[in-house]
Short mmCIF file of C-alpha atoms in Angstrom, two decimals:
data_model
loop_
_atom_site.label_atom_id
_atom_site.label_comp_id
_atom_site.label_asym_id
_atom_site.label_seq_id
_atom_site.Cartn_x
_atom_site.Cartn_y
_atom_site.Cartn_z
CA PRO T 146 65.66 76.26 13.73
CA GLY T 147 68.39 74.42 11.99
CA ARG T 148 69.96 71.32 13.34
CA LEU T 149 73.28 71.25 14.97
CA PRO T 150 75.94 69.34 12.40
CA ARG T 151 76.94 65.93 13.56
CA PRO T 152 80.81 65.47 14.53
CA GLU T 153 81.69 63.70 11.23
CA GLU T 154 80.22 66.98 9.73
CA ILE T 155 82.53 69.38 11.24
CA ASP T 156 85.20 71.08 9.64
CA PRO T 157 88.53 70.47 10.93
CA GLY T 158 89.40 74.04 11.05
CA LEU T 159 86.82 74.66 13.80
CA THR T 160 88.79 73.15 16.61
CA PRO T 161 91.49 75.75 17.11
CA PRO T 162 90.57 78.41 19.86
CA PRO T 163 89.85 81.91 18.73
CA ARG T 164 92.80 83.80 17.92
CA GLN T 165 93.35 86.74 19.71
CA GLU T 166 96.31 89.17 19.33
CA ALA T 167 97.74 92.63 20.39
CA THR T 168 96.59 95.63 17.98
CA ASP T 169 97.86 99.12 17.50
CA ARG T 170 94.74 100.15 15.70
CA GLN T 171 93.68 103.60 17.11
CA PRO T 172 90.32 104.51 18.56
CA PHE T 173 87.47 105.59 15.83
CA SER T 174 84.10 106.16 15.53
CA PHE T 175 81.30 105.79 12.55
CA ALA T 176 77.58 106.70 12.17
CA TYR T 177 74.89 104.66 12.53
CA LYS T 178 71.33 105.73 12.22
CA GLY T 179 72.53 109.03 12.51
CA SER T 180 74.17 108.40 16.03
CA ALA T 181 78.14 108.47 16.43
CA CYS T 182 79.35 105.11 17.56
CA ARG T 183 82.98 105.40 19.27
CA VAL T 184 85.11 102.33 19.23
CA ARG T 185 88.31 101.42 21.10
CA PRO T 186 90.13 98.59 19.86
CA VAL T 187 91.34 96.12 22.30
CA ALA T 188 92.77 92.94 20.44
CA THR T 189 92.77 91.28 16.83
CA TYR T 190 90.23 88.56 16.86
CA GLU T 191 89.53 85.74 14.67
CA LEU T 192 86.46 83.17 15.50
CA THR T 193 85.61 79.83 14.09
CA GLY T 194 83.03 77.49 15.75
CA VAL T 195 79.58 76.38 15.22
CA VAL T 196 76.71 78.79 15.85
CA VAL T 197 74.65 77.11 18.74
CA SER T 198 72.25 79.96 19.43
CA HIS T 199 71.73 83.55 18.65
CA ASN T 200 69.18 86.06 19.98
CA ASP T 201 66.40 87.76 18.02
CA ILE T 202 66.92 91.93 18.11
CA SER T 203 63.74 92.40 16.28
CA SER T 204 61.36 90.29 18.94
CA VAL T 205 58.80 92.29 21.15
CA ALA T 206 60.24 90.44 23.96
CA ASP T 207 63.76 92.37 23.40
CA ILE T 208 63.33 95.62 25.27
CA TYR T 209 66.98 96.58 24.91
CA HIS T 210 67.18 96.66 21.16
CA ASP T 211 65.21 98.64 18.44
CA SER T 212 65.50 99.68 14.80
CA THR T 213 68.49 102.17 16.00
CA SER T 214 70.51 99.67 17.95
CA VAL T 215 74.03 99.28 16.46
CA ASP T 216 74.38 95.83 17.71
CA THR T 217 73.45 93.01 15.44
CA LYS T 218 72.43 90.01 16.54
CA ASP T 219 74.62 87.82 19.29
CA LEU T 220 76.30 84.89 18.17
CA CYS T 221 76.90 82.06 20.53
CA VAL T 222 79.35 79.94 19.08
CA VAL T 223 80.97 76.77 20.28
CA TRP T 224 84.23 75.42 18.97
CA GLY T 225 87.55 73.21 20.07
CA PRO T 226 87.01 69.61 22.13
CA ASN T 227 83.50 70.58 22.73
CA LEU T 228 82.81 69.71 19.00
CA THR T 229 85.26 66.78 18.44
CA THR T 230 83.82 64.94 21.43
CA GLY T 231 80.33 64.97 20.29
CA GLN T 232 79.17 66.59 23.81
CA TYR T 233 77.82 69.67 22.29
CA LEU T 234 74.91 67.61 21.05
CA GLY T 235 73.49 66.56 24.18
CA VAL T 236 73.53 70.35 25.48
CA SER T 237 70.56 72.60 25.01
CA TYR T 238 71.19 76.46 24.21
CA LYS T 239 69.25 79.52 24.26
CA SER T 240 69.82 83.51 24.21
CA GLY T 241 68.46 86.13 25.73
CA PRO T 242 69.04 89.84 24.78
CA TRP T 243 72.49 89.88 25.98
CA THR T 244 73.24 86.15 27.58
CA CYS T 245 73.64 82.82 26.16
CA TYR T 246 72.12 79.99 28.63
CA VAL T 247 73.29 76.59 28.53
CA ARG T 248 71.84 73.66 29.85
CA PHE T 249 73.31 70.30 29.84
CA PRO T 250 72.44 66.88 31.24
CA GLU T 251 74.35 65.23 34.51
CA GLY T 252 77.71 63.54 33.73
CA ALA T 253 78.05 65.25 30.24
CA VAL T 254 81.59 66.81 29.54
CA PHE T 255 81.37 70.11 28.49
CA ASP T 256 84.15 72.98 28.36
CA PHE T 257 82.92 76.51 29.06
CA ALA T 258 86.40 77.99 27.91
CA GLY T 259 85.07 76.29 24.52
CA LEU T 260 82.07 78.48 24.07
CA GLY T 261 81.54 82.33 23.92
CA ASN T 262 78.55 84.72 23.55
CA ASN T 263 79.67 87.47 20.95
CA HIS T 264 77.96 90.74 20.79
CA LEU T 265 78.65 91.91 17.22
CA ILE T 266 78.93 95.56 15.70
CA THR T 267 80.04 96.54 12.59
CA ASP T 268 80.41 99.76 10.23
CA SER T 269 79.62 97.69 7.11
CA PRO T 270 76.16 97.40 5.70
CA ALA T 271 77.10 94.43 3.67
CA VAL T 272 78.76 92.55 7.02
CA ARG T 273 75.46 93.36 8.83
CA ARG T 274 73.53 91.77 6.10
CA ALA T 275 75.72 88.84 6.04
CA ILE T 276 75.40 88.45 10.03
CA ALA T 277 71.61 88.56 9.76
CA GLY T 278 71.91 85.61 7.40
CA VAL T 279 73.75 83.40 10.06
CA ARG T 280 71.81 80.44 11.44
CA ILE T 281 71.69 77.97 13.99
CA GLY T 282 74.11 75.05 13.10
CA ASP T 283 76.04 77.25 10.65
CA GLN T 284 79.81 76.60 10.66
CA VAL T 285 81.33 79.96 10.54
CA ARG T 286 84.77 82.23 10.70
CA LEU T 287 84.44 85.90 11.86
CA ARG T 288 87.45 88.21 11.61
CA GLY T 289 87.80 91.75 13.23
CA LEU T 290 88.66 93.16 16.49
CA LEU T 291 87.50 92.99 20.20
CA VAL T 292 86.57 96.50 21.11
CA ASP T 293 85.04 98.69 23.63
CA TYR T 294 82.32 100.89 22.19
CA GLN T 295 80.04 103.57 23.22
CA MET T 296 77.07 105.42 21.56
CA GLU T 297 77.22 109.16 21.62
CA ASP T 298 74.46 109.77 24.27
CA TRP T 299 75.77 106.84 26.63
CA ASP T 300 77.24 109.76 28.78
CA ASP T 301 80.17 107.93 30.58
CA PHE T 302 79.13 104.66 29.86
CA TRP T 303 81.05 102.26 27.50
CA ARG T 304 80.18 98.68 26.62
CA ARG T 305 83.28 96.45 27.22
CA THR T 306 84.80 93.01 25.75
CA SER T 307 86.13 90.18 27.54
CA THR T 308 89.63 89.29 26.46
CA ARG T 309 89.37 85.93 28.05
CA ARG T 310 87.84 82.42 27.48
CA ASP T 311 87.91 81.23 30.68
CA ASP T 312 85.50 83.70 32.30
CA MET T 313 81.42 84.12 31.91
CA ASP T 314 81.55 87.53 30.17
CA CYS T 315 80.84 88.03 26.52
CA GLU T 316 83.20 89.21 23.91
CA VAL T 317 82.55 92.50 22.12
CA PHE T 318 83.33 91.99 18.51
CA PHE T 319 83.57 94.87 15.79
CA VAL T 320 83.21 92.37 12.90
CA GLU T 321 84.87 93.22 9.54
CA ARG T 322 84.53 89.86 7.94
CA VAL T 323 81.82 87.05 7.91
CA GLU T 324 82.67 83.78 6.23
CA VAL T 325 79.95 80.98 6.54
CA LEU T 326 82.05 77.65 5.93
CA ARG T 327 79.44 75.28 5.66
CA ARG T 328 75.28 75.87 6.03
CA ALA T 329 73.04 74.19 8.20
CA THR T 330 70.02 72.34 7.02
CA PRO T 331 69.83 74.73 3.83
CA GLY T 332 66.79 72.54 2.44
CA TRP T 333 64.85 73.03 5.57
CA TYR T 334 65.23 76.95 5.42
CA ALA T 335 64.65 77.17 1.66
CA ALA T 336 61.13 74.92 2.69
CA GLY T 337 60.51 77.51 5.39
CA ARG T 338 60.80 80.52 3.08
CA LEU T 339 58.73 78.78 0.57
CA ALA T 340 56.03 78.31 3.36
CA ARG T 341 56.26 81.81 4.21
CA LEU T 342 55.79 82.98 0.52
CA LEU T 343 52.82 80.70 -0.29
CA LEU T 344 51.22 81.91 2.97
CA PHE T 345 51.39 85.50 1.74
CA ALA T 346 50.77 84.81 -1.79
CA LEU T 347 47.79 82.41 -1.73
CA PRO T 348 45.15 84.89 -0.08
CA LEU T 349 46.49 87.61 -2.84
CA LEU T 350 45.91 85.20 -5.45
CA TRP T 351 42.30 84.39 -3.78
CA LEU T 352 41.46 88.02 -4.21
CA PHE T 353 42.64 88.92 -7.48
CA LEU T 354 40.75 85.60 -8.94
CA TYR T 355 37.55 87.04 -6.91
CA TRP T 356 38.31 90.46 -8.64
CA LEU T 357 38.14 88.56 -12.08
CA GLN T 358 34.67 86.96 -11.52
CA ILE T 359 33.66 90.23 -10.25
CA ARG T 360 34.66 92.34 -13.36
CA ARG T 361 33.34 89.60 -15.87
CA GLY T 362 30.04 89.63 -14.19
CA ASP T 363 30.44 85.95 -12.95
CA THR T 364 28.12 84.72 -9.97
CA VAL T 365 30.17 84.65 -7.08
CA SER T 366 29.42 82.47 -3.93
CA VAL T 367 30.56 83.75 -0.82
CA GLY T 368 30.68 81.61 2.39
CA GLN T 369 30.63 78.19 0.67
CA ILE T 370 33.52 75.89 1.02
#
């Protein structure tokens, strides 16, 4: 994963707490993978901060998500005094399918009201792609709605959002806009993509050269280094 930024690298705009206001938006629904997702807006919401962890909904270890899940990945985000004091750097973060786990050393000063685990949904393919591109250490701003939502085959169950930062519950965030204000370790991710490309391309190149040798009738040695 990418590294977390140092305090001097933090955008000053990330220190305010999330902005939550009343909304008059009416319930609505949208289709995803052939199923209807029903949404009840609860409040408008704007979140800025540093992404410290996220889950992997494509992992075989995540039995709660599959290719039809409307949920994008969760983003565990830190903001406010946690960033200005630098205490966030001594904390370890890990995401499960629905939870952000935090472990910090004895004596650390960490404000849990300055951390939130956000379940993200959206009806926009472009926003979904933008969320998929967010990495650990990225400094982000997300705008949209806190919502309760329900898939059409969930009977009476609704996934409900928290509306408080001082509880341990998660925000359910219908995201309408994503901004990455500052990328974390972009060179590291570029190197990782190049390594994966080479890992895939080199065997294909070897097979192509082998095929050329056979086509030309050249002697081919097998099993020699």
